[in-house]
Amino acid sequence: GYEGIDVEIAVALAEKLGLELQIDDMDFDAAQMAVQNGAADVMLAGLSYSEERDEVLDFTDSYATGIQSVIVKEGSDVTMDNVGEYLIGTQRGTTGFQYATDDYGEEHVIGYDNGATAVQELINGTIDAVIIDNEPAKAYVAANPDAGLVILDGAWVEEDYCAAVNEG
């Protein structure tokens, strides 16, 4: 089965509202589209509020603060201050992808279907850094103990996590 804080919140919401819970696991972009076109009722996926998203989705109050981190290879020259000069991998559709593209330009950012692929490309040396939420970042580093991955100190960005529903 599925696990994680978002799943636990979904279970609690369904119980409180007396609704049957159906979890559909899909990539980030697809989940946003599913809510927009009515194929899903709510998106709970470490989704952070942004003005751009608020134009097409309605958001709940924040239920947690999220931190995005930067993963690099040990001994890398990449720092929080110069990360924009390197090739960054992110998950497509995430605020990490949006912010990195806005801040550093599309030529410095590659969007992948999921975080695992981005981390694999970092291990392979295709990219120089991965920007992703801190909890998955820690899990990816732990899952690849021989790859020499480290998370840079500090938060690349801090955000409010919310649930999203269709506009109106």
XYZ file of N, CA and C in Angstrom:
504
model
N 0.820 -1.211 0.000
C 0.000 0.000 0.000
C 0.847 1.250 0.000
N 0.180 2.362 -0.003
C 0.866 3.652 -0.005
C 1.137 4.085 1.429
N 2.168 4.921 1.604
C 2.438 5.441 2.936
C 2.971 6.856 2.851
N 2.938 7.547 3.978
C 3.424 8.918 4.029
C 2.379 9.829 4.634
N 2.806 11.031 4.998
C 1.941 11.987 5.678
C 0.715 12.339 4.836
N 0.895 12.501 3.522
C -0.235 12.870 2.672
C -1.280 11.758 2.635
N -0.829 10.511 2.608
C -1.741 9.368 2.620
C -2.500 9.324 3.946
N -1.782 9.557 5.045
C -2.426 9.549 6.366
C -3.481 10.647 6.468
N -3.178 11.823 5.917
C -4.145 12.924 5.923
C -5.366 12.560 5.078
N -5.129 11.955 3.918
C -6.229 11.549 3.034
C -7.144 10.549 3.726
N -6.555 9.578 4.418
C -7.334 8.573 5.152
C -8.181 9.254 6.232
N -7.567 10.168 6.987
C -8.278 10.869 8.067
C -9.414 11.726 7.509
N -9.172 12.417 6.397
C -10.203 13.242 5.768
C -11.393 12.397 5.322
N -11.081 11.285 4.648
C -12.152 10.409 4.153
C -12.993 9.874 5.311
N -12.315 9.459 6.399
C -13.026 8.948 7.577
C -13.919 10.026 8.177
N -13.375 11.237 8.334
C -14.131 12.328 8.944
C -15.355 12.707 8.101
N -15.185 12.667 6.771
C -16.273 13.055 5.869
C -17.193 11.890 5.501
N -16.836 10.684 5.966
C -17.647 9.507 5.658
C -17.595 9.134 4.190
N -16.452 9.363 3.559
C -16.296 9.060 2.133
C -15.360 7.877 1.930
N -15.555 7.192 0.809
C -14.658 6.101 0.452
C -13.418 6.698 -0.204
N -12.234 6.274 0.263
C -10.980 6.815 -0.257
C -10.464 5.955 -1.399
N -10.181 6.592 -2.517
C -9.488 5.930 -3.622
C -8.240 6.728 -3.919
N -7.082 6.076 -3.798
C -5.809 6.743 -4.053
C -5.320 6.365 -5.439
N -5.076 7.364 -6.260
C -4.478 7.150 -7.576
C -3.073 7.713 -7.545
N -2.092 6.862 -7.785
C -0.696 7.272 -7.790
C -0.331 7.711 -9.206
N 0.021 8.978 -9.363
C 0.376 9.487 -10.693
C 1.454 10.543 -10.547
N 2.084 10.908 -11.665
C 3.132 11.910 -11.543
C 2.514 13.282 -11.258
N 3.357 14.204 -10.860
C 2.926 15.479 -10.279
C 2.050 16.293 -11.236
N 2.525 16.428 -12.487
C 1.747 17.167 -13.489
C 0.387 16.535 -13.710
N 0.361 15.212 -13.833
C -0.879 14.483 -14.094
C -1.862 14.662 -12.943
N -1.350 14.683 -11.715
C -2.220 14.842 -10.543
C -2.900 16.211 -10.559
N -2.146 17.248 -10.901
C -2.734 18.589 -10.988
C -3.814 18.644 -12.068
N -3.526 18.033 -13.220
C -4.484 18.005 -14.324
C -5.735 17.208 -13.930
N -5.548 16.107 -13.200
C -6.678 15.262 -12.802
C -7.653 16.039 -11.919
N -7.118 16.879 -11.026
C -7.977 17.701 -10.169
C -8.663 18.782 -11.008
N -7.915 19.394 -11.922
C -8.481 20.453 -12.758
C -9.619 19.949 -13.644
N -9.479 18.717 -14.167
C -10.508 18.226 -15.084
C -11.537 17.314 -14.410
N -11.476 17.246 -13.061
C -12.501 16.516 -12.323
C -12.295 15.014 -12.236
N -11.159 14.513 -12.735
C -10.874 13.076 -12.653
C -10.469 12.678 -11.229
N -10.021 13.658 -10.439
C -9.701 13.440 -9.030
C -10.311 14.583 -8.229
N -10.676 14.320 -6.971
C -11.323 15.330 -6.136
C -10.327 16.223 -5.409
N -9.181 15.648 -5.048
C -8.227 16.408 -4.244
C -6.813 15.914 -4.541
N -5.859 16.836 -4.505
C -4.450 16.472 -4.651
C -3.759 16.711 -3.313
N -3.185 15.651 -2.781
C -2.393 15.704 -1.544
C -1.049 15.088 -1.871
N -0.036 15.929 -2.073
C 1.248 15.383 -2.530
C 2.384 16.345 -2.251
N 2.453 16.866 -1.039
C 3.500 17.850 -0.761
C 3.386 19.007 -1.734
N 2.137 19.366 -2.054
C 1.872 20.429 -3.023
C 1.976 21.774 -2.321
N 2.786 22.662 -2.857
C 2.905 23.969 -2.224
C 2.131 25.023 -3.000
N 1.655 25.987 -2.243
C 0.886 27.082 -2.819
C 1.761 27.930 -3.734
N 1.232 28.297 -4.887
C 1.859 29.329 -5.710
C 0.752 30.111 -6.402
N 1.023 31.373 -6.715
C 0.024 32.222 -7.372
C -0.375 31.640 -8.723
N 0.619 31.090 -9.424
C 0.370 30.484 -10.737
C -0.633 29.328 -10.623
N -0.432 28.473 -9.633
C -1.342 27.336 -9.436
C -2.719 27.786 -8.971
N -2.744 28.899 -8.206
C -4.001 29.386 -7.644
C -4.955 29.890 -8.731
N -4.415 30.112 -9.924
C -5.274 30.547 -11.028
C -6.143 29.410 -11.547
N -5.717 28.167 -11.344
C -6.458 27.021 -11.879
C -6.932 26.036 -10.815
N -6.478 26.206 -9.575
C -6.855 25.318 -8.475
C -7.242 26.145 -7.254
N -8.038 25.571 -6.371
C -8.296 26.189 -5.070
C -7.491 25.437 -4.019
N -6.978 26.170 -3.029
C -6.100 25.577 -2.019
C -6.721 25.621 -0.624
N -6.411 24.590 0.165
C -6.774 24.591 1.578
C -5.759 25.447 2.328
N -6.015 25.673 3.618
C -4.998 26.255 4.484
C -3.801 25.307 4.516
N -2.667 25.841 4.858
C -1.451 25.039 4.930
C -1.530 24.026 6.077
N -1.041 22.811 5.840
C -0.986 21.794 6.897
C 0.446 21.434 7.285
N 1.428 21.976 6.588
C 2.827 21.707 6.935
C 3.719 22.688 6.193
N 4.941 22.865 6.710
C 5.936 23.671 6.022
C 6.909 22.734 5.333
N 7.148 22.990 4.069
C 8.073 22.154 3.313
C 9.369 22.882 3.057
N 10.439 22.119 3.038
C 11.761 22.662 2.737
C 12.277 21.935 1.496
N 12.749 22.699 0.533
C 13.411 22.078 -0.604
C 14.909 22.123 -0.382
N 15.544 21.001 -0.732
C 16.976 20.840 -0.508
C 17.701 20.617 -1.829
N 19.008 20.739 -1.767
C 19.857 20.497 -2.925
C 20.744 19.288 -2.633
N 20.651 18.271 -3.491
C 21.503 17.081 -3.383
C 22.636 17.213 -4.394
N 23.848 16.932 -3.944
C 25.008 16.942 -4.837
C 25.869 15.717 -4.530
N 26.873 15.484 -5.369
C 27.849 14.444 -5.078
C 28.882 15.006 -4.102
N 29.337 14.158 -3.217
C 30.388 14.543 -2.270
C 31.574 15.127 -3.017
N 32.125 16.235 -2.501
C 33.286 16.853 -3.132
C 32.935 17.761 -4.300
N 31.633 17.924 -4.548
C 31.175 18.780 -5.643
C 31.485 20.246 -5.345
N 31.650 21.038 -6.403
C 31.874 22.471 -6.255
C 30.565 23.246 -6.109
N 29.438 22.543 -6.234
C 28.129 23.195 -6.163
C 27.837 23.627 -4.729
N 27.416 24.881 -4.562
C 26.992 25.406 -3.264
C 25.606 26.024 -3.417
N 24.987 26.393 -2.306
C 23.699 27.076 -2.357
C 23.793 28.374 -3.164
N 24.968 29.015 -3.115
C 25.139 30.309 -3.779
C 25.367 30.199 -5.285
N 25.975 29.088 -5.729
C 26.316 29.001 -7.158
C 25.542 27.924 -7.910
N 24.581 27.283 -7.264
C 23.868 26.154 -7.882
C 23.282 26.521 -9.247
N 22.897 27.780 -9.419
C 22.300 28.228 -10.677
C 23.252 28.229 -11.857
N 24.546 28.080 -11.585
C 25.542 28.044 -12.659
C 25.746 26.632 -13.198
N 25.119 25.659 -12.534
C 25.305 24.253 -12.901
C 24.027 23.681 -13.513
N 24.087 22.393 -13.900
C 22.923 21.718 -14.473
C 22.144 21.029 -13.351
N 20.886 21.436 -13.206
C 20.058 21.001 -12.083
C 18.952 20.070 -12.575
N 18.736 18.990 -11.847
C 17.619 18.098 -12.131
C 16.510 18.324 -11.121
N 15.261 18.321 -11.608
C 14.101 18.458 -10.728
C 12.997 17.551 -11.250
N 11.935 17.450 -10.471
C 10.757 16.716 -10.931
C 9.859 17.699 -11.669
N 9.485 17.353 -12.894
C 8.617 18.213 -13.709
C 7.331 18.547 -12.974
N 6.876 19.795 -13.114
C 5.592 20.175 -12.531
C 5.669 20.647 -11.095
N 6.831 20.496 -10.461
C 6.975 20.909 -9.061
C 7.375 22.383 -8.983
N 7.207 22.979 -7.803
C 7.665 24.359 -7.634
C 9.185 24.429 -7.751
N 9.873 23.357 -7.377
C 11.326 23.324 -7.570
C 11.689 23.545 -9.025
N 10.967 22.878 -9.919
C 11.168 23.048 -11.362
C 10.841 24.481 -11.776
N 9.688 24.984 -11.316
C 9.260 26.349 -11.665
C 10.277 27.385 -11.198
N 10.628 27.329 -9.893
C 11.521 28.339 -9.321
C 12.911 28.274 -9.947
N 13.438 27.062 -10.120
C 14.787 26.920 -10.682
C 14.826 27.453 -12.110
N 13.774 27.153 -12.880
C 13.694 27.630 -14.258
C 13.585 29.153 -14.281
N 12.721 29.702 -13.413
C 12.560 31.164 -13.331
C 13.859 31.846 -12.908
N 14.511 31.277 -11.888
C 15.702 31.915 -11.308
C 16.953 31.751 -12.163
N 17.121 30.567 -12.756
C 18.397 30.242 -13.389
C 18.301 30.074 -14.905
N 17.087 29.994 -15.450
C 16.919 29.804 -16.892
C 16.770 28.341 -17.262
N 15.998 28.096 -18.313
C 15.684 26.722 -18.724
C 16.920 25.915 -19.104
N 17.962 26.605 -19.570
C 19.170 25.890 -19.988
C 19.906 25.260 -18.798
N 19.552 25.654 -17.571
C 20.210 25.101 -16.383
C 19.369 24.048 -15.669
N 18.170 23.757 -16.192
C 17.252 22.867 -15.482
C 16.729 21.765 -16.405
N 16.773 20.528 -15.916
C 16.165 19.408 -16.627
C 15.048 18.850 -15.754
N 13.852 18.744 -16.321
C 12.719 18.179 -15.597
C 12.584 16.701 -15.888
N 12.446 15.904 -14.836
C 12.286 14.450 -14.976
C 10.892 14.040 -14.497
N 10.467 12.840 -14.895
C 9.145 12.335 -14.512
C 9.012 12.183 -13.005
N 10.117 11.861 -12.335
C 10.072 11.665 -10.879
C 11.437 11.944 -10.273
N 11.448 12.047 -8.951
C 12.682 12.354 -8.238
C 13.734 11.279 -8.365
N 13.290 10.016 -8.391
C 14.239 8.899 -8.466
C 15.083 8.974 -9.738
N 14.445 9.344 -10.845
C 15.166 9.464 -12.112
C 16.180 10.596 -12.040
N 15.778 11.721 -11.455
C 16.696 12.854 -11.305
C 17.918 12.444 -10.489
N 17.698 11.744 -9.389
C 18.807 11.308 -8.526
C 19.719 10.334 -9.271
N 19.126 9.430 -10.064
C 19.922 8.487 -10.848
C 20.809 9.231 -11.847
N 20.263 10.289 -12.455
C 21.041 11.094 -13.412
C 22.166 11.854 -12.709
N 21.945 12.251 -11.453
C 23.008 12.873 -10.652
C 24.115 11.850 -10.393
N 23.714 10.643 -10.006
C 24.683 9.567 -9.756
C 25.472 9.268 -11.033
N 24.771 9.276 -12.183
C 25.410 8.985 -13.478
C 26.309 10.115 -13.959
N 26.152 11.312 -13.353
C 26.979 12.447 -13.750
C 26.387 13.282 -14.880
N 25.136 13.016 -15.251
C 24.460 13.775 -16.312
C 24.155 15.191 -15.847
N 23.822 15.327 -14.558
C 23.520 16.632 -13.963
C 24.399 16.829 -12.735
N 24.420 18.064 -12.216
C 25.325 18.405 -11.106
C 24.634 18.481 -9.755
N 23.301 18.616 -9.769
C 22.549 18.777 -8.518
C 21.100 18.383 -8.754
N 20.425 18.014 -7.658
C 18.985 17.766 -7.700
C 18.330 18.658 -6.660
N 17.287 19.374 -7.069
C 16.499 20.172 -6.130
C 15.187 19.442 -5.911
N 14.914 19.107 -4.637
C 13.732 18.317 -4.299
C 13.378 18.546 -2.829
N 12.161 18.213 -2.456
C 11.753 18.362 -1.059
C 12.693 17.590 -0.139
N 12.870 18.102 1.073
C 13.875 17.576 1.992
C 13.645 16.118 2.401
N 12.385 15.735 2.660
C 12.136 14.346 3.083
C 12.517 13.339 1.992
N 12.030 13.525 0.744
C 12.502 12.632 -0.317
C 14.016 12.719 -0.514
N 14.583 13.913 -0.377
C 16.036 14.062 -0.536
C 16.776 13.140 0.427
N 16.358 13.156 1.700
C 17.004 12.307 2.706
C 16.825 10.828 2.355
N 15.630 10.467 1.866
C 15.352 9.072 1.511
C 16.226 8.623 0.335
N 16.398 9.486 -0.679
C 17.219 9.128 -1.835
C 18.687 8.972 -1.457
N 19.179 9.849 -0.588
C 20.568 9.749 -0.141
C 20.770 8.439 0.633
N 19.818 8.123 1.508
C 19.898 6.889 2.299
C 19.780 5.641 1.422
N 18.999 5.726 0.352
C 18.764 4.570 -0.517
C 19.949 4.290 -1.445
N 20.871 5.247 -1.549
C 22.038 5.089 -2.423
C 23.326 5.313 -1.639
N 23.571 4.446 -0.641
C 24.687 4.698 0.293
C 26.065 4.694 -0.371
N 26.213 4.019 -1.503
C 27.525 3.932 -2.153
C 27.755 5.020 -3.191
N 26.745 5.882 -3.387
C 26.826 6.875 -4.460
C 27.519 8.166 -4.028
N 27.780 8.317 -2.718
C 28.459 9.521 -2.241
C 27.629 10.780 -2.400
N 26.332 10.669 -2.115
C 25.455 11.834 -2.229
C 25.373 12.566 -0.895
N 25.294 13.892 -0.948
C 25.130 14.705 0.258
C 24.091 15.791 -0.007
N 23.448 16.218 1.063
C 22.485 17.324 0.978
C 23.178 18.572 1.498
N 23.147 19.641 0.689
C 23.773 20.891 1.127
C 23.045 21.450 2.349
N 23.790 22.081 3.244
C 23.203 22.680 4.449
C 22.257 23.814 4.067
N 21.159 23.899 4.779
C 20.224 25.001 4.584
C 19.082 24.627 3.656
N 18.087 25.493 3.641
C 16.917 25.286 2.783
C 17.089 26.094 1.505
N 16.873 25.450 0.354
C 16.913 26.193 -0.908
C 15.684 27.099 -0.970
N 14.556 26.578 -0.483
C 13.335 27.370 -0.380
C 12.454 26.744 0.694
N 11.634 27.561 1.341
C 10.634 27.060 2.297
C 9.258 27.405 1.771
N 8.321 26.462 1.926
C 6.977 26.636 1.366
C 5.915 26.092 2.306
N 4.679 26.470 2.023
C 3.535 25.915 2.739
C 2.887 24.822 1.899
N 2.733 23.634 2.494
C 2.039 22.545 1.822
C 0.538 22.690 2.039
N -0.223 22.511 0.958
C -1.680 22.601 1.011
C -2.268 21.460 0.194
N -3.539 21.187 0.418
C -4.270 20.308 -0.483
C -4.900 21.184 -1.552
N -5.087 20.626 -2.747
C -5.696 21.392 -3.833
C -6.959 20.691 -4.310
N -7.964 21.503 -4.621
C -9.202 21.015 -5.210
C -9.489 21.839 -6.457
N -10.464 21.390 -7.232
C -10.809 22.109 -8.448
C -11.312 23.507 -8.112
N -11.055 24.437 -9.004
C -11.497 25.822 -8.843
C -13.013 25.838 -8.564
N -13.404 26.512 -7.486
C -14.817 26.603 -7.140
C -15.339 25.395 -6.397
